[in-house]
Coordinates of C-alpha atoms and ligand atoms in Angstrom, one line a residue:
X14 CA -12.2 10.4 31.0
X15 CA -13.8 6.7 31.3
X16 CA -16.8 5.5 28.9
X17 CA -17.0 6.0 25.0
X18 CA -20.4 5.9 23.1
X19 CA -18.0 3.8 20.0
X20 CA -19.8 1.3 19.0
X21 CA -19.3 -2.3 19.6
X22 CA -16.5 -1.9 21.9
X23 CA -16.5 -3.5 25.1
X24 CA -14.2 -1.5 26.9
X25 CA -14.1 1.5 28.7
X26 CA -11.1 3.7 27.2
X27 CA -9.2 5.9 29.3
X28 CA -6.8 8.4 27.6
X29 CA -3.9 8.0 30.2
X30 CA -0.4 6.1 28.7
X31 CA -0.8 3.7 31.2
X32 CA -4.3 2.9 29.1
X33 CA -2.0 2.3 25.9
X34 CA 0.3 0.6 27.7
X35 CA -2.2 -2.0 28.9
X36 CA -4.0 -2.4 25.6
X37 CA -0.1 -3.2 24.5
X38 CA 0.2 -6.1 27.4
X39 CA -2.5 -7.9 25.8
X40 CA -1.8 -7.4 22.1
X41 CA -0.8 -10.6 20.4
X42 CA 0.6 -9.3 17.8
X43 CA 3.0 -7.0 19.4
X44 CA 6.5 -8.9 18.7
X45 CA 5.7 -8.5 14.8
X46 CA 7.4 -4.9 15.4
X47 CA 10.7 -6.5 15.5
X48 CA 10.2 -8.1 11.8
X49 CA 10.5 -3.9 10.5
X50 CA 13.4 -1.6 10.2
X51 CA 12.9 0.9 12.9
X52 CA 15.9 3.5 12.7
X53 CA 14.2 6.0 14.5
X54 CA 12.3 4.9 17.7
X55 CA 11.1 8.2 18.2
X56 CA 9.4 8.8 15.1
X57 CA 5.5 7.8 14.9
X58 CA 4.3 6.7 11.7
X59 CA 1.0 7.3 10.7
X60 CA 1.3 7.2 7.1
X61 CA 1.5 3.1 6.7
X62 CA -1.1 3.2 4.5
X63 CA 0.3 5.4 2.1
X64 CA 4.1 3.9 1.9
X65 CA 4.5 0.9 4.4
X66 CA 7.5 0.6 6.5
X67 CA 10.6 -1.9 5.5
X68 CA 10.6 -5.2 7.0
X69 CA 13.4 -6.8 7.7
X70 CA 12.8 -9.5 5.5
X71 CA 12.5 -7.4 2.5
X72 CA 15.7 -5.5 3.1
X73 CA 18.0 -8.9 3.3
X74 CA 16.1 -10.0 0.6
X75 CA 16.7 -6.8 -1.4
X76 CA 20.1 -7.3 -1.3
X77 CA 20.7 -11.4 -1.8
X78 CA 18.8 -10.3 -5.2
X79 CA 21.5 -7.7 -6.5
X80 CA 24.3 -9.5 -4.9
X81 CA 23.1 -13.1 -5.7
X82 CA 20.4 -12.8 -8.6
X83 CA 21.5 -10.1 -10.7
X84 CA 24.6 -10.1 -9.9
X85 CA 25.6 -13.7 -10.5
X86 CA 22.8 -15.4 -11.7
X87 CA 22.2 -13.2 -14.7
X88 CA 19.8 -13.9 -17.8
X89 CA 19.9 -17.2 -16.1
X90 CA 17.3 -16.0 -12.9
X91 CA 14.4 -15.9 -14.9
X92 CA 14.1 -19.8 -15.1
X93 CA 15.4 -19.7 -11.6
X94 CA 12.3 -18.1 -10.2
X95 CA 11.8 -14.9 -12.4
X96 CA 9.6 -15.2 -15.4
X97 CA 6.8 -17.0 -12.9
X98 CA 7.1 -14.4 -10.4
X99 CA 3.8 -12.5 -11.1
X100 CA 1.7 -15.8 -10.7
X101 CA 3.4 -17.4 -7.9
X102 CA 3.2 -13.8 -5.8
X103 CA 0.0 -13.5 -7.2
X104 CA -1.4 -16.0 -5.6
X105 CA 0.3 -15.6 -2.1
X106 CA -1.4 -12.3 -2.6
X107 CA -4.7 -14.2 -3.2
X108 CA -4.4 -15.4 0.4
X109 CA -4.6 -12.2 1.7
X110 CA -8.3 -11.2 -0.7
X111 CA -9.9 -14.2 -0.5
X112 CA -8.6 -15.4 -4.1
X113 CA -8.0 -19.3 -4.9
X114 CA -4.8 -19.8 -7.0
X115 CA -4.8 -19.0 -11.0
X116 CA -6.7 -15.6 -10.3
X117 CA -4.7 -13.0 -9.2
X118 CA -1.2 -11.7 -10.9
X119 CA 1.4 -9.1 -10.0
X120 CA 2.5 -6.4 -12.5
X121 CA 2.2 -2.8 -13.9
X122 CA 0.6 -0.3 -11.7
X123 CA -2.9 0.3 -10.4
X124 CA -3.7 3.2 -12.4
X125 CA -2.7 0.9 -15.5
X126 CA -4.5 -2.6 -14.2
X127 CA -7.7 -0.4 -13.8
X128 CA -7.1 0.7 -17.4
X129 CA -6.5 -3.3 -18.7
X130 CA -9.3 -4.8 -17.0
X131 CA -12.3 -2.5 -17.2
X132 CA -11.6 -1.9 -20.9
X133 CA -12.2 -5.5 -21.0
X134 CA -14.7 -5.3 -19.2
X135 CA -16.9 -2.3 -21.5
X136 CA -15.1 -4.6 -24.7
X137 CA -17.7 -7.4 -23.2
X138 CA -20.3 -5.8 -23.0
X139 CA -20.6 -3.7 -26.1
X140 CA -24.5 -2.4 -26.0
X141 CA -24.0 -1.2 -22.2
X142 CA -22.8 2.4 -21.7
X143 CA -23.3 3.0 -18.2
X144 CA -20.2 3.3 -15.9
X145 CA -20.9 4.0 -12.2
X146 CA -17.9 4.7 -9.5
X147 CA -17.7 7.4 -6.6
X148 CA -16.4 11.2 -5.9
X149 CA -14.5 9.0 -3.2
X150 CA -12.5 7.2 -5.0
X151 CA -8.5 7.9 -5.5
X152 CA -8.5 10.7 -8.4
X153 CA -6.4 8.9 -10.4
X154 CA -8.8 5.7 -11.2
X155 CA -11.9 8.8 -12.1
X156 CA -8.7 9.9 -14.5
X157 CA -8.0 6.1 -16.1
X158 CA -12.2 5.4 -16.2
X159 CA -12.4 9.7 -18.4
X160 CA -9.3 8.7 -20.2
X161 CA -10.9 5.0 -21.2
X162 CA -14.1 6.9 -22.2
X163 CA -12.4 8.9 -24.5
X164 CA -10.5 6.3 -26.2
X165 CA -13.3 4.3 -26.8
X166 CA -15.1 7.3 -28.4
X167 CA -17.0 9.0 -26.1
X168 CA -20.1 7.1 -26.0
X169 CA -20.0 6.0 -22.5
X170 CA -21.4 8.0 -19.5
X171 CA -19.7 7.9 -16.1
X172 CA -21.7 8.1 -12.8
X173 CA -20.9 9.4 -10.0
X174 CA -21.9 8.9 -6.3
X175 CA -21.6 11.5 -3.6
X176 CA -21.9 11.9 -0.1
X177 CA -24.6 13.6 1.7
X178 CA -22.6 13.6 5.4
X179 CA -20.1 15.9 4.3
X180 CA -17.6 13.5 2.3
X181 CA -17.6 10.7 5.2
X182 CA -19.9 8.0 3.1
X183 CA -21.0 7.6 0.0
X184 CA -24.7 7.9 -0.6
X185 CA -25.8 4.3 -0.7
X186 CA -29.0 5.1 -1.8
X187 CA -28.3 7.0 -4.8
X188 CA -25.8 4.3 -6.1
X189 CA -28.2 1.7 -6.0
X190 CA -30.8 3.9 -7.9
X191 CA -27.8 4.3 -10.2
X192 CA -27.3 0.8 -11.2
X193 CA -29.7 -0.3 -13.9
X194 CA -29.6 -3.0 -16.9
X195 CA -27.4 -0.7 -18.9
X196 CA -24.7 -1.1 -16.5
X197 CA -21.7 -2.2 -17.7
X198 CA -19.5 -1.6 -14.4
X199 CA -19.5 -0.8 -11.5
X200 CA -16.0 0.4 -9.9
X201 CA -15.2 1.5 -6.5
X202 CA -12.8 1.4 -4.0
X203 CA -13.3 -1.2 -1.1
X204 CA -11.6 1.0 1.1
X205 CA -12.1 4.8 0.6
X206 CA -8.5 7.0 0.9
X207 CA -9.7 9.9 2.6
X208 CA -12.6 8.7 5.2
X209 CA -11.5 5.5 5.2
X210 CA -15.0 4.3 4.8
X211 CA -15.3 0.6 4.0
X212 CA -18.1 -0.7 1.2
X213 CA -19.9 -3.5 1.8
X214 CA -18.3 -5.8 -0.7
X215 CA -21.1 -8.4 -1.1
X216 CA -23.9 -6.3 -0.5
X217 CA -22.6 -4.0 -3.5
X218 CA -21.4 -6.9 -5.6
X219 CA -24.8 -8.4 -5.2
X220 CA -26.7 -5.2 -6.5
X221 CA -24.7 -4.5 -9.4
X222 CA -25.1 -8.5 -10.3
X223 CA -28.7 -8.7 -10.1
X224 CA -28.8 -5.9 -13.2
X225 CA -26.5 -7.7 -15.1
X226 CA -23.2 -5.6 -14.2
X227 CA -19.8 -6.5 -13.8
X228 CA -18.3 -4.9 -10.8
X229 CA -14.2 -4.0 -10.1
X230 CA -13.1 -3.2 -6.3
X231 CA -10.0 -1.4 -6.0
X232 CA -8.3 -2.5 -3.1
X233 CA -5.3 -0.2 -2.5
X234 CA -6.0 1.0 0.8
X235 CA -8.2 -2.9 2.0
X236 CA -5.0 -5.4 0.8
X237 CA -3.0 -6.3 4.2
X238 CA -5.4 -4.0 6.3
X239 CA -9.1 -5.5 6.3
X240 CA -10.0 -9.1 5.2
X241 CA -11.2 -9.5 1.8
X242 CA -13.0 -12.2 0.2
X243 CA -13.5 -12.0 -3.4
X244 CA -14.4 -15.6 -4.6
X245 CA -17.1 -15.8 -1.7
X246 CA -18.6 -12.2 -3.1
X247 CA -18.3 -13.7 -6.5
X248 CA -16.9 -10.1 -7.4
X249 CA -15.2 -9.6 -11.1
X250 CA -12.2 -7.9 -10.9
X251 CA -9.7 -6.2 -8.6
X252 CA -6.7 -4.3 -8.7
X253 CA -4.8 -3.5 -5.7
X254 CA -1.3 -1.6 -4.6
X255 CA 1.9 -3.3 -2.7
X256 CA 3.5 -0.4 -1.1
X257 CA 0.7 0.6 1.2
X258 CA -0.5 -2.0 4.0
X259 CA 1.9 -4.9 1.8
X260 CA 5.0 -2.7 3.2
X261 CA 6.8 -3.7 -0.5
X262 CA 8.8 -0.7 -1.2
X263 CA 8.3 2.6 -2.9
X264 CA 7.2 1.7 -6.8
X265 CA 6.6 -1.8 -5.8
X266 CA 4.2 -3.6 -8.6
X267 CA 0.8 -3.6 -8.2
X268 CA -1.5 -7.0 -8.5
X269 CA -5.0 -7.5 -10.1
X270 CA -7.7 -10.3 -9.8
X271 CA -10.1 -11.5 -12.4
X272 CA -12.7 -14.2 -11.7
X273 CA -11.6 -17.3 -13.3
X274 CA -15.7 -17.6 -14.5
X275 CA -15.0 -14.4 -16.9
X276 CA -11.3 -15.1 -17.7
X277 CA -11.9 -16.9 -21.1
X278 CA -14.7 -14.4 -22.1
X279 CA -12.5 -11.1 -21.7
X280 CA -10.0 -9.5 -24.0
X281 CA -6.8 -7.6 -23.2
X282 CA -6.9 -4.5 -24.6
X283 CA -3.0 -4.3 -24.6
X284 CA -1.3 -6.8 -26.3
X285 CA 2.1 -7.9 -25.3
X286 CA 4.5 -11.0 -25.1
X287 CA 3.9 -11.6 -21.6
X288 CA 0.0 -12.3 -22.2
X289 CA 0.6 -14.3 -25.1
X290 CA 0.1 -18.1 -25.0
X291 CA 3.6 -19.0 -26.0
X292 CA 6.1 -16.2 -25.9
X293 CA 9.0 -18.2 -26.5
X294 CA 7.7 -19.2 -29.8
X295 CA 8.1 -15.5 -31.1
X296 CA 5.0 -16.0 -32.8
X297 CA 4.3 -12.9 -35.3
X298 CA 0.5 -13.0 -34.4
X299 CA -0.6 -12.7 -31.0
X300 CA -2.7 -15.2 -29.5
X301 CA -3.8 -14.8 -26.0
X302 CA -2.1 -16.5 -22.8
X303 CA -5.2 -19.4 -20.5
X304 CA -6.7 -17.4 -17.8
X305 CA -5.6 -13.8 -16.6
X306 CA -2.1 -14.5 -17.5
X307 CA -3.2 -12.5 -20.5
X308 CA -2.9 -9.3 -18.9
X309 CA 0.6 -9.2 -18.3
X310 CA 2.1 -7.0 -20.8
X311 CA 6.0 -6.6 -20.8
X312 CA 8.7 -7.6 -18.7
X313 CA 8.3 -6.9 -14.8
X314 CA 10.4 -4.8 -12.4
X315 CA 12.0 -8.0 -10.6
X316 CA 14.0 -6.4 -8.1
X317 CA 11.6 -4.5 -7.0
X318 CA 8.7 -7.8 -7.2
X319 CA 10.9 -10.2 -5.6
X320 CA 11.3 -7.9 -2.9
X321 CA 7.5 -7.2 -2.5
X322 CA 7.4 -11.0 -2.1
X323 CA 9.6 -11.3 0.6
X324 CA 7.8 -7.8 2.7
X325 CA 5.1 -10.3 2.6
X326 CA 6.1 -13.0 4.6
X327 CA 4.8 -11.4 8.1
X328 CA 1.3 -10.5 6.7
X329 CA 0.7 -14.0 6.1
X330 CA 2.2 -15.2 8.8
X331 CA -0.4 -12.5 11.2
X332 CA -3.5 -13.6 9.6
X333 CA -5.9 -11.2 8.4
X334 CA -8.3 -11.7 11.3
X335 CA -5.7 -11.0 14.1
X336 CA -4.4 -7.9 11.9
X337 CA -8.1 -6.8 12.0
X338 CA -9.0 -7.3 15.3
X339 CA -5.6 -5.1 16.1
X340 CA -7.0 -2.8 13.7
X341 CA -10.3 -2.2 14.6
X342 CA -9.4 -1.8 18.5
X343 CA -6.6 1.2 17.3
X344 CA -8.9 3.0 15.3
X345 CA -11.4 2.9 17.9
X346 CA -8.9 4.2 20.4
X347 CA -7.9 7.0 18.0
X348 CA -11.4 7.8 17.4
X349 CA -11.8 8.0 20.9
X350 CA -8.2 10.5 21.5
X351 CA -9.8 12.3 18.6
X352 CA -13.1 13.0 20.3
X353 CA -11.8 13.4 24.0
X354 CA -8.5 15.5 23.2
X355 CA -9.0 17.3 19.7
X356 CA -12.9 17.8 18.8
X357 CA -12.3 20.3 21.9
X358 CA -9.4 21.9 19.5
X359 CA -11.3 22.2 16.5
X360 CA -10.8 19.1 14.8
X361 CA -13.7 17.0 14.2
X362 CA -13.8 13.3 12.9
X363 CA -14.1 12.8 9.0
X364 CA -14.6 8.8 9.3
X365 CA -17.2 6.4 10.5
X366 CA -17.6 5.4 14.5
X367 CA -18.8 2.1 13.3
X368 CA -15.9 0.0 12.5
X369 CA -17.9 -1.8 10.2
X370 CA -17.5 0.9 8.1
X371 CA -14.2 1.8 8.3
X372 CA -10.6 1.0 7.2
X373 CA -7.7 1.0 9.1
X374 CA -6.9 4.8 9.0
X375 CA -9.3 7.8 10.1
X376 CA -9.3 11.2 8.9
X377 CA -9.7 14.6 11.4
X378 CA -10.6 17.3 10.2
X379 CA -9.3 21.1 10.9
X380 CA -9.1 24.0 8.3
X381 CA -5.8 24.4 9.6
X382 CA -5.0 20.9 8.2
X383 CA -2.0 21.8 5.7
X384 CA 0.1 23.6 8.2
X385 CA -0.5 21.4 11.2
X386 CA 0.8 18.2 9.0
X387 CA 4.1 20.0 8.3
X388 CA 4.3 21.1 12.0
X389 CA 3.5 17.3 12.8
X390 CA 6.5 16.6 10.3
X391 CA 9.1 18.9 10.7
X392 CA 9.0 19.9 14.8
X393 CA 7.1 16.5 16.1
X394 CA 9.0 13.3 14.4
X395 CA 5.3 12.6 13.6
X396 CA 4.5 11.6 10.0
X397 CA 0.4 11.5 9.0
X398 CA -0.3 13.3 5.6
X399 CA -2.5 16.0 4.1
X400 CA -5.3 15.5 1.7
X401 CA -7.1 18.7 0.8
X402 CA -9.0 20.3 1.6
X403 CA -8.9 19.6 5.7
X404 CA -8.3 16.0 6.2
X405 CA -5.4 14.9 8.1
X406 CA -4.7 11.3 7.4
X407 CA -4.3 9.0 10.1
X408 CA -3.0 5.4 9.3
X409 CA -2.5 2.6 11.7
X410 CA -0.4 0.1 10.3
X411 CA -1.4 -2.9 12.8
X412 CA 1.8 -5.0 12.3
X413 CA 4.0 -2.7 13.8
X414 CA 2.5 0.0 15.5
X415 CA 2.0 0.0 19.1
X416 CA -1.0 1.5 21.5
X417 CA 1.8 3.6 22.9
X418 CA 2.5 4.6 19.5
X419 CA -0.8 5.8 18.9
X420 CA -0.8 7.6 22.3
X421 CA 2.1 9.1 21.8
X422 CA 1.0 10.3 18.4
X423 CA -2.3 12.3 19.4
X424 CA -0.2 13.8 22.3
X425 CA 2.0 15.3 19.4
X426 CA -1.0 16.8 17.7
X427 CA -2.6 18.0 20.8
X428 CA 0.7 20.1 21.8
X429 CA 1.0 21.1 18.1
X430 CA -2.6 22.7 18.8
X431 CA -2.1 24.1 22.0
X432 CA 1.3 26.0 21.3
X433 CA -0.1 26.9 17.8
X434 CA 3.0 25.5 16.1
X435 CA 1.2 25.5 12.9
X436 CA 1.0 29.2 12.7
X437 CA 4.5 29.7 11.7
X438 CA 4.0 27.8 8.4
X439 CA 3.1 29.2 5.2
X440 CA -0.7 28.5 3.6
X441 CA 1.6 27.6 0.2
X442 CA 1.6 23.3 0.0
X443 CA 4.8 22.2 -1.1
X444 CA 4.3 19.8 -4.2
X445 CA 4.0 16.6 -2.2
X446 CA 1.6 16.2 0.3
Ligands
PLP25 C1 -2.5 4.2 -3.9 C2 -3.7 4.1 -4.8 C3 -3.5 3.9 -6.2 C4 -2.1 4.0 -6.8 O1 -2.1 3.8 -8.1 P1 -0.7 3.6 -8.9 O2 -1.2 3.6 -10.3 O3 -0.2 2.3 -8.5 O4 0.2 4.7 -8.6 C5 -4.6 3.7 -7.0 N1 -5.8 3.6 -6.4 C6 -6.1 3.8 -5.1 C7 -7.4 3.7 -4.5 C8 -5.0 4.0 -4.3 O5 -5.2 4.2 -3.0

């Protein structure tokens, strides 16, 4: 096995460990495996991008904060580093997207953000009906955008995009016919979570600007994986998970971003304390909090937002270039074990070649998909995950995942395939996939 047609890659892959071993020699980034909690060193975890692994970090942190915090500190921890949690996170988080300070907060989830900010967003903008996202995009924001529509009676019509490669990229095309002067917003995410096809963020931002429209990148699957530069786009919103590529814990808060040119202009469309100007004051009218403060809404998980804080300390201390550079040269390599061990198995590729357009996780593709994930899980200690109909997920978490790790990963699959291991299981999915 020597050359690969990938493009933009300099070197000539080889699908032997010794290969991955020697991709490992040179990685710079390779110590950043001992900052996690790895209690099984045979398991291979693909599925980083769904719930990161625990750094160590977070973990000690974790418990100084029920030992320490709750448990001694009491009521008196929220002027001890509580109550300005969301905007001092925030803004660490802004380091990662490109954000100056005063722009981005932690709190809620994404699916409620999404809901907060572009219902202030269609509040602006009352004489525009025209909503425009993609069949890529995580079912739940196409749920928040119907539910939105609804509740503002049903005069709003939602585009959206397709594919015409067979679900791998959106139809560029037909999304910037879409976009017209009665555009209110356009919302998409950065970083698809099936392909893992990456948007170009400027180029996207740009169109939807020159008709007037306000645009809202969802970064769930892009935060801690790709390099994201939001003031320098000039983009509107975002909103944006911690439990994924941030490695925050299960439930972790999420974070959103407004532009500080629009903050004064927009409206929350849920009022509470934590987004009013002076909560202290127990005002009976409401008066909105300077900036995006006012889309907090209630009081924040802290246990679980302190702890996302400290799960971010080796993130920032990579860089998001060196992460990227990690990333783009595993994905490539998997691409490549994909093409050279399991195309011939009857899988074929469901993301991009080009890693310009692509994440840090791939999809393969087998009809089989359902059964060979739980054969992957339950007999191979390997962990991707399913997402109908035939995509198996593939993430590569760049902090702590090794070449070897990757090799050692598409080895499992290809024996899977070759003993038919899948057979055994049952077509019926069990209720998470
Ligand atoms: C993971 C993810 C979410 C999660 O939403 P929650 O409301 O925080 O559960 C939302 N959108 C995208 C694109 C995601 O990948």
């Amino acid at each position: 096995m020597g050359k690969t047609h990938l493009k933009g890659d300099p070197m000539n892959f080889s699908t032997t460990r010794d290969f991955a071993l020697q991709l490992d020699a040179q990685d710079k980034l390779a110590s950043f495996k001992e900052a996690f909690v790895i209690s099984d060193p045979s398991l291979v975890y693909f599925d980083g991008n769904s719930l990161g692994m625990m750094p160590k970090a977070a973990q000690e942190k974790a418990r100084q904060i029920v030992d320490e915090q709750w448990g001694k500190d009491l009521i008196r921890g929220w002027n001890k580093g509580w109550w300005d949690a969301p905007s001092r996170v925030g803004d660490k988080i802004g380091h990662l997207i490109g954000a100056a300070p005063g722009q981005t907060l932690v709190g809620d989830t994404v699916s409620v953000n999404l809901f907060k900010l572009a219902t202030s967003a269609l509040m602006l903008q009352p004489n525009k009906t025209r909503i425009i996202t993609d069949a890529f995009n995580f079912p739940s924001d196409l749920y928040i955008l119907q539910g939105m529509k609804y509740t503002l009676g049903n005069h709003h019509e939602i585009i959206r995009i397709g594919s015409n490669d067979n679900d791998i990229t959106p139809d560029l095309a037909a999304l910037e016919a879409a976009i017209n002067e009665n555009t209110a917003l356009v919302t998409l995410s950065h970083v698809v979570f099936k392909s893992g096809y990456m948007y170009d963020m400027q180029r996207i931002t740009d169109l939807a600007h020159e008709k007037g429209a306000l645009v809202l990148w969802d970064l769930s699957h892009s935060v801690g994986s790709v390099p994201v530069h939001l003031d320098d786009c000039n983009a509107d919103f975002a909103i944006g998970c911690t439990y994924k590529y941030l490695n925050g814990g299960p439930g972790a808060p999420a974070f959103f971003y407004v532009n500080k040119n629009i903050q004064e202009k927009l409206t929350s469309p849920i009022w509470g304390w934590w987004g009013q100007k002076n909560p202290f004051d127990f005002d009976l009218d409401y008066e909105p909090a300077p900036g995006a403060q006012r889309f907090l809404v209630g009081t924040q998980p802290m246990i679980s937002l302190l702890t996302m804080e400290a799960a971010l300390e080796p993130i920032l201390q990579a860089g998001m270039d060196t992460l990227r550079e990690k990333s783009i040269l595993m994905t490539d390599f998997a691409s490549f074990l994909t093409e050279s061990w399991l195309v011939p198995l009857g899988f074929s590729l469901g993301s991009s070649l080009d890693s310009a357009m692509r994440g840090s996780h791939i999809s393969i593709r087998h009809s089989e998909g359902y059964r060979i994930n739980r054969a992957l899980i339950e007999e191979m200690n390997l962990i991707p995950d399913f997402r109908a109909p035939d995509n198996l997920r593939l993430g590569f978490a760049p902090l702590y995942l090794s070449f070897a790790d990757v090799w050692e990963g598409f080895d499992r699959i290809r024996r899977v395939m070759e003993e038919k291991r899948y057979e055994k299981y049952p077509q019926q999915k069990m209720p998470v996939t």
